[in-house]
Amino acid sequence: KTYRDLIVWQKAYECTLELYAITKRFPKDEQNGLTAAHGVGYLSNDEQKLLLAKLDEVSRLLQGLRKANKMKGADSSSI
């Protein structure tokens, strides 16, 4: 098994691909400005809520993985 088999990696990768797709809609000079994206209308409220929910899920999965590895005595720096 590799890291690509981890559900958390797969979900994080999906989020990354979504972010790339969203930023393609931005004007060239604003493609690195995700923080202001919602305010200028590049992300709808629904898109923003969905993306934040997915990122929250990834965060919770990472926290669970870290906790499980600590319980097993694994070095947390390897996560």
PDB file of C-alpha atoms in Angstrom:
ATOM      1  CA  LYS A   1       0.000   0.000   0.000  1.00  0.00           C
ATOM      2  CA  THR A   2       1.052   3.577  -0.633  1.00  0.00           C
ATOM      3  CA  TYR A   3      -0.147   6.971   0.558  1.00  0.00           C
ATOM      4  CA  ARG A   4      -2.393   7.103  -2.528  1.00  0.00           C
ATOM      5  CA  ASP A   5      -4.455   4.300  -1.010  1.00  0.00           C
ATOM      6  CA  LEU A   6      -5.368   6.485   1.964  1.00  0.00           C
ATOM      7  CA  ILE A   7      -8.879   7.908   1.757  1.00  0.00           C
ATOM      8  CA  VAL A   8      -7.620  11.186   3.218  1.00  0.00           C
ATOM      9  CA  TRP A   9      -5.088  11.522   0.381  1.00  0.00           C
ATOM     10  CA  GLN A  10      -7.744  10.755  -2.235  1.00  0.00           C
ATOM     11  CA  LYS A  11     -10.138  13.346  -0.822  1.00  0.00           C
ATOM     12  CA  ALA A  12      -7.406  15.981  -0.507  1.00  0.00           C
ATOM     13  CA  TYR A  13      -6.410  15.305  -4.119  1.00  0.00           C
ATOM     14  CA  GLU A  14     -10.040  15.752  -5.230  1.00  0.00           C
ATOM     15  CA  CYS A  15     -10.122  19.126  -3.425  1.00  0.00           C
ATOM     16  CA  THR A  16      -6.898  20.146  -5.148  1.00  0.00           C
ATOM     17  CA  LEU A  17      -8.330  19.316  -8.572  1.00  0.00           C
ATOM     18  CA  GLU A  18     -11.496  21.264  -7.757  1.00  0.00           C
ATOM     19  CA  LEU A  19      -9.472  24.293  -6.711  1.00  0.00           C
ATOM     20  CA  TYR A  20      -7.501  24.170  -9.950  1.00  0.00           C
ATOM     21  CA  ALA A  21     -10.735  23.989 -11.947  1.00  0.00           C
ATOM     22  CA  ILE A  22     -12.201  26.945 -10.033  1.00  0.00           C
ATOM     23  CA  THR A  23      -9.097  29.118 -10.428  1.00  0.00           C
ATOM     24  CA  LYS A  24      -9.116  28.563 -14.194  1.00  0.00           C
ATOM     25  CA  ARG A  25     -12.201  30.806 -14.237  1.00  0.00           C
ATOM     26  CA  PHE A  26     -10.283  33.655 -12.607  1.00  0.00           C
ATOM     27  CA  PRO A  27      -8.651  36.414 -14.634  1.00  0.00           C
ATOM     28  CA  LYS A  28      -4.924  35.703 -15.096  1.00  0.00           C
ATOM     29  CA  ASP A  29      -3.840  38.415 -12.665  1.00  0.00           C
ATOM     30  CA  GLU A  30      -6.051  36.993  -9.890  1.00  0.00           C
ATOM     31  CA  GLN A  31      -5.444  33.255 -10.207  1.00  0.00           C
ATOM     32  CA  ASN A  32      -3.415  33.160  -6.991  1.00  0.00           C
ATOM     33  CA  GLY A  33      -5.973  35.100  -4.949  1.00  0.00           C
ATOM     34  CA  LEU A  34      -8.327  32.493  -3.499  1.00  0.00           C
ATOM     35  CA  THR A  35      -8.937  34.505  -0.343  1.00  0.00           C
ATOM     36  CA  ALA A  36     -10.691  37.267  -2.270  1.00  0.00           C
ATOM     37  CA  ALA A  37     -12.430  34.918  -4.704  1.00  0.00           C
ATOM     38  CA  HIS A  38     -15.799  34.837  -3.004  1.00  0.00           C
ATOM     39  CA  GLY A  39     -15.978  38.584  -2.551  1.00  0.00           C
ATOM     40  CA  VAL A  40     -15.589  39.314  -6.248  1.00  0.00           C
ATOM     41  CA  GLY A  41     -18.043  36.672  -7.431  1.00  0.00           C
ATOM     42  CA  TYR A  42     -15.795  33.885  -8.662  1.00  0.00           C
ATOM     43  CA  LEU A  43     -17.255  31.388  -6.208  1.00  0.00           C
ATOM     44  CA  SER A  44     -20.948  31.020  -5.590  1.00  0.00           C
ATOM     45  CA  ASN A  45     -22.143  30.562  -2.022  1.00  0.00           C
ATOM     46  CA  ASP A  46     -22.934  26.927  -2.809  1.00  0.00           C
ATOM     47  CA  GLU A  47     -19.456  26.318  -4.264  1.00  0.00           C
ATOM     48  CA  GLN A  48     -17.848  27.930  -1.246  1.00  0.00           C
ATOM     49  CA  LYS A  49     -19.902  25.883   1.236  1.00  0.00           C
ATOM     50  CA  LEU A  50     -19.228  22.634  -0.619  1.00  0.00           C
ATOM     51  CA  LEU A  51     -15.506  23.254  -0.868  1.00  0.00           C
ATOM     52  CA  LEU A  52     -15.223  24.243   2.795  1.00  0.00           C
ATOM     53  CA  ALA A  53     -17.169  21.122   3.824  1.00  0.00           C
ATOM     54  CA  LYS A  54     -14.803  18.931   1.804  1.00  0.00           C
ATOM     55  CA  LEU A  55     -11.753  20.619   3.286  1.00  0.00           C
ATOM     56  CA  ASP A  56     -13.208  20.200   6.776  1.00  0.00           C
ATOM     57  CA  GLU A  57     -13.651  16.477   6.075  1.00  0.00           C
ATOM     58  CA  VAL A  58     -10.019  16.201   4.974  1.00  0.00           C
ATOM     59  CA  SER A  59      -8.954  17.984   8.155  1.00  0.00           C
ATOM     60  CA  ARG A  60     -10.960  15.592  10.342  1.00  0.00           C
ATOM     61  CA  LEU A  61      -9.553  12.562   8.502  1.00  0.00           C
ATOM     62  CA  LEU A  62      -6.000  13.828   8.984  1.00  0.00           C
ATOM     63  CA  GLN A  63      -6.606  14.395  12.678  1.00  0.00           C
ATOM     64  CA  GLY A  64      -7.979  10.859  13.015  1.00  0.00           C
ATOM     65  CA  LEU A  65      -5.020   9.396  11.144  1.00  0.00           C
ATOM     66  CA  ARG A  66      -2.586  11.282  13.331  1.00  0.00           C
ATOM     67  CA  LYS A  67      -4.361  10.135  16.494  1.00  0.00           C
ATOM     68  CA  ALA A  68      -4.421   6.501  15.295  1.00  0.00           C
ATOM     69  CA  ASN A  69      -0.727   6.611  14.489  1.00  0.00           C
ATOM     70  CA  LYS A  70       0.083   8.098  17.893  1.00  0.00           C
ATOM     71  CA  MET A  71      -1.833   5.281  19.551  1.00  0.00           C
ATOM     72  CA  LYS A  72       0.214   2.781  17.574  1.00  0.00           C
ATOM     73  CA  GLY A  73       3.400   4.549  18.616  1.00  0.00           C
ATOM     74  CA  ALA A  74       4.203   5.732  15.111  1.00  0.00           C
ATOM     75  CA  ASP A  75       6.349   8.809  14.631  1.00  0.00           C
ATOM     76  CA  SER A  76       3.943  11.671  13.818  1.00  0.00           C
ATOM     77  CA  SER A  77       6.592  13.320  11.653  1.00  0.00           C
ATOM     78  CA  SER A  78       6.118  10.533   9.115  1.00  0.00           C
ATOM     79  CA  ILE A  79       2.509  11.589   8.435  1.00  0.00           C
TER      80      ILE A  79
END
